[in-house]
Amino acid sequence: MPRRTREPAAEETRCSIGRALEIIGDRWNLLILREALNGETRFSEFKDRLHVASDVLTQRLSVLVEGGVLEKRPYREAGARSRMAYHLTPAGRELVVIFGALQQWGDQHCPHPAGPLVRRGSRTSGHALRVTFVDEDGQETPIDDVDLGAPVEGGSARPVA
């Protein structure tokens, strides 16, 4: 039987994809972030919306807080003890691009027979949005022309994974 090698810890790898997956790569983490991007902030809201066990939710929220995509803020409802809410950090809000890309990919490659449940749209104009690569001159770059392993200035190309 072939021997499996250990994946390097996130801080050991130079691969930004690997480091990001250490924080957001778990299915529950992605679903929690989806709900946070939709405005949920409270433990009870995440638990009720996702039907996730409390211990799993607690652990996943801890990873997201430690990873810098959520931050804890205290709140108190009248007559109740103080609790923590989980708010997106600026880094967490930037994940909207990843979720938009996942949604767009899912709509195209594994659509529901009844069609999409929601769409990506501009809050300002109401226009439909799509996720794409844009170069530094503002020009859209076709997918076939995207190189995720392009060398960094002064460096050499490295494999993506």
CSV table of C-alpha atoms in Angstrom, one decimal:
chain,number,residue,atom,x,y,z
A,1,MET,CA,0.0,0.0,0.0
A,2,PRO,CA,1.5,3.4,-0.9
A,3,ARG,CA,2.5,5.6,2.0
A,4,ARG,CA,0.7,8.9,2.2
A,5,THR,CA,2.8,12.0,2.9
A,6,ARG,CA,1.7,14.7,5.3
A,7,GLU,CA,0.4,17.9,3.7
A,8,PRO,CA,2.4,20.9,4.9
A,9,ALA,CA,0.7,23.0,7.5
A,10,ALA,CA,-0.7,26.3,6.2
A,11,GLU,CA,2.1,28.4,7.6
A,12,GLU,CA,4.6,26.0,6.0
A,13,THR,CA,3.4,26.3,2.4
A,14,ARG,CA,3.9,29.2,0.1
A,15,CYS,CA,0.7,28.2,-1.8
A,16,SER,CA,-2.0,30.8,-1.1
A,17,ILE,CA,-4.7,28.4,-2.1
A,18,GLY,CA,-3.6,25.8,0.4
A,19,ARG,CA,-3.3,28.5,3.2
A,20,ALA,CA,-6.8,29.8,2.3
A,21,LEU,CA,-8.3,26.3,2.3
A,22,GLU,CA,-7.0,25.8,5.9
A,23,ILE,CA,-9.5,28.5,6.9
A,24,ILE,CA,-12.4,28.3,4.5
A,25,GLY,CA,-12.1,24.8,2.9
A,26,ASP,CA,-14.4,22.9,5.2
A,27,ARG,CA,-18.0,22.5,3.9
A,28,TRP,CA,-19.4,23.8,7.2
A,29,ASN,CA,-17.1,26.8,7.1
A,30,LEU,CA,-18.3,27.7,3.6
A,31,LEU,CA,-21.9,27.3,4.6
A,32,ILE,CA,-21.4,29.5,7.7
A,33,LEU,CA,-19.7,32.1,5.6
A,34,ARG,CA,-22.6,32.0,3.1
A,35,GLU,CA,-25.0,32.8,5.9
A,36,ALA,CA,-22.7,35.5,7.2
A,37,LEU,CA,-22.6,37.1,3.8
A,38,ASN,CA,-26.4,37.0,3.9
A,39,GLY,CA,-26.4,39.0,7.1
A,40,GLU,CA,-26.6,36.3,9.8
A,41,THR,CA,-24.4,37.0,12.9
A,42,ARG,CA,-25.7,35.0,15.8
A,43,PHE,CA,-24.8,31.5,16.9
A,44,SER,CA,-28.5,30.6,17.1
A,45,GLU,CA,-29.1,31.9,13.5
A,46,PHE,CA,-26.3,29.8,12.1
A,47,LYS,CA,-27.5,26.8,14.0
A,48,ASP,CA,-31.1,27.1,12.9
A,49,ARG,CA,-30.3,27.9,9.3
A,50,LEU,CA,-27.7,25.2,8.8
A,51,HIS,CA,-29.1,22.5,11.2
A,52,VAL,CA,-25.6,21.9,12.5
A,53,ALA,CA,-24.6,20.4,15.9
A,54,SER,CA,-23.5,23.0,18.4
A,55,ASP,CA,-20.1,21.5,19.0
A,56,VAL,CA,-19.4,21.5,15.2
A,57,LEU,CA,-20.6,25.1,14.9
A,58,THR,CA,-18.5,26.2,17.8
A,59,GLN,CA,-15.4,24.6,16.4
A,60,ARG,CA,-15.9,26.0,12.8
A,61,LEU,CA,-16.7,29.5,14.1
A,62,SER,CA,-13.4,29.3,16.1
A,63,VAL,CA,-11.5,28.5,12.9
A,64,LEU,CA,-13.1,31.4,11.1
A,65,VAL,CA,-12.3,33.8,13.9
A,66,GLU,CA,-8.7,32.6,14.2
A,67,GLY,CA,-8.4,32.8,10.4
A,68,GLY,CA,-9.4,36.5,10.5
A,69,VAL,CA,-12.6,36.2,8.4
A,70,LEU,CA,-15.0,36.6,11.3
A,71,GLU,CA,-14.7,38.7,14.5
A,72,LYS,CA,-16.6,38.3,17.7
A,73,ARG,CA,-18.6,41.2,19.1
A,74,PRO,CA,-20.7,41.1,22.3
A,75,TYR,CA,-24.4,41.7,22.2
A,76,ARG,CA,-27.2,41.5,24.8
A,77,GLU,CA,-30.9,41.1,24.4
A,78,ALA,CA,-33.1,42.6,27.0
A,79,GLY,CA,-33.2,40.4,30.1
A,80,ALA,CA,-30.6,37.9,28.8
A,81,ARG,CA,-27.0,37.3,29.4
A,82,SER,CA,-24.3,38.8,27.1
A,83,ARG,CA,-23.5,36.6,24.1
A,84,MET,CA,-21.1,36.9,21.1
A,85,ALA,CA,-22.1,37.7,17.6
A,86,TYR,CA,-19.9,36.8,14.6
A,87,HIS,CA,-19.4,39.6,12.1
A,88,LEU,CA,-17.5,39.5,8.8
A,89,THR,CA,-14.1,41.3,8.8
A,90,PRO,CA,-13.0,43.1,5.7
A,91,ALA,CA,-11.2,40.0,4.7
A,92,GLY,CA,-14.4,38.0,5.2
A,93,ARG,CA,-16.4,40.4,3.1
A,94,GLU,CA,-13.9,40.0,0.2
A,95,LEU,CA,-15.0,36.3,0.1
A,96,VAL,CA,-18.1,37.5,-1.7
A,97,VAL,CA,-16.1,37.1,-4.9
A,98,ILE,CA,-15.4,33.4,-4.2
A,99,PHE,CA,-19.0,32.8,-3.3
A,100,GLY,CA,-20.2,34.6,-6.5
A,101,ALA,CA,-17.8,32.4,-8.5
A,102,LEU,CA,-19.1,29.2,-6.8
A,103,GLN,CA,-22.7,30.3,-7.4
A,104,GLN,CA,-22.0,31.1,-11.0
A,105,TRP,CA,-20.2,27.8,-11.5
A,106,GLY,CA,-23.0,25.9,-9.8
A,107,ASP,CA,-25.7,27.6,-11.9
A,108,GLN,CA,-23.9,26.7,-15.1
A,109,HIS,CA,-22.5,23.2,-14.3
A,110,CYS,CA,-25.0,21.7,-11.8
A,111,PRO,CA,-28.2,23.6,-12.2
A,112,HIS,CA,-31.4,22.9,-10.3
A,113,PRO,CA,-34.2,21.8,-12.6
A,114,ALA,CA,-36.4,24.7,-11.4
A,115,GLY,CA,-33.6,27.2,-12.1
A,116,PRO,CA,-31.5,29.3,-9.8
A,117,LEU,CA,-32.9,30.3,-6.4
A,118,VAL,CA,-31.1,33.7,-6.4
A,119,ARG,CA,-28.9,35.7,-8.7
A,120,ARG,CA,-25.8,37.9,-8.4
A,121,GLY,CA,-26.9,41.5,-8.7
A,122,SER,CA,-25.7,45.0,-8.0
A,123,ARG,CA,-27.2,46.6,-4.9
A,124,THR,CA,-26.8,50.0,-6.6
A,125,SER,CA,-28.1,49.4,-10.1
A,126,GLY,CA,-29.9,46.1,-9.8
A,127,HIS,CA,-28.1,44.8,-12.8
A,128,ALA,CA,-27.1,41.1,-13.0
A,129,LEU,CA,-23.5,40.4,-12.2
A,130,ARG,CA,-21.0,37.7,-13.3
A,131,VAL,CA,-17.6,36.9,-11.9
A,132,THR,CA,-14.7,37.1,-14.3
A,133,PHE,CA,-10.9,37.9,-14.5
A,134,VAL,CA,-10.0,41.4,-15.4
A,135,ASP,CA,-6.5,42.5,-16.2
A,136,GLU,CA,-4.8,45.7,-14.8
A,137,ASP,CA,-6.1,47.6,-17.8
A,138,GLY,CA,-9.7,46.7,-17.0
A,139,GLN,CA,-10.0,44.2,-19.8
A,140,GLU,CA,-11.8,40.9,-19.3
A,141,THR,CA,-9.5,37.9,-19.7
A,142,PRO,CA,-10.9,34.7,-21.1
A,143,ILE,CA,-10.7,31.6,-18.9
A,144,ASP,CA,-8.5,29.8,-21.4
A,145,ASP,CA,-5.9,32.7,-21.0
A,146,VAL,CA,-5.8,32.6,-17.2
A,147,ASP,CA,-2.6,31.2,-15.7
A,148,LEU,CA,-2.8,30.6,-12.0
A,149,GLY,CA,0.9,29.6,-11.9
A,150,ALA,CA,2.4,32.6,-13.6
A,151,PRO,CA,5.7,33.7,-12.1
A,152,VAL,CA,5.8,36.5,-9.6
A,153,GLU,CA,8.0,39.4,-10.7
A,154,GLY,CA,11.6,38.5,-9.9
A,155,GLY,CA,10.5,34.9,-9.2
A,156,SER,CA,9.9,31.7,-11.0
A,157,ALA,CA,6.7,29.9,-11.8
A,158,ARG,CA,5.5,27.4,-9.2
A,159,PRO,CA,2.9,24.8,-9.4
A,160,VAL,CA,-0.5,26.0,-8.1
A,161,ALA,CA,-1.0,23.2,-5.6
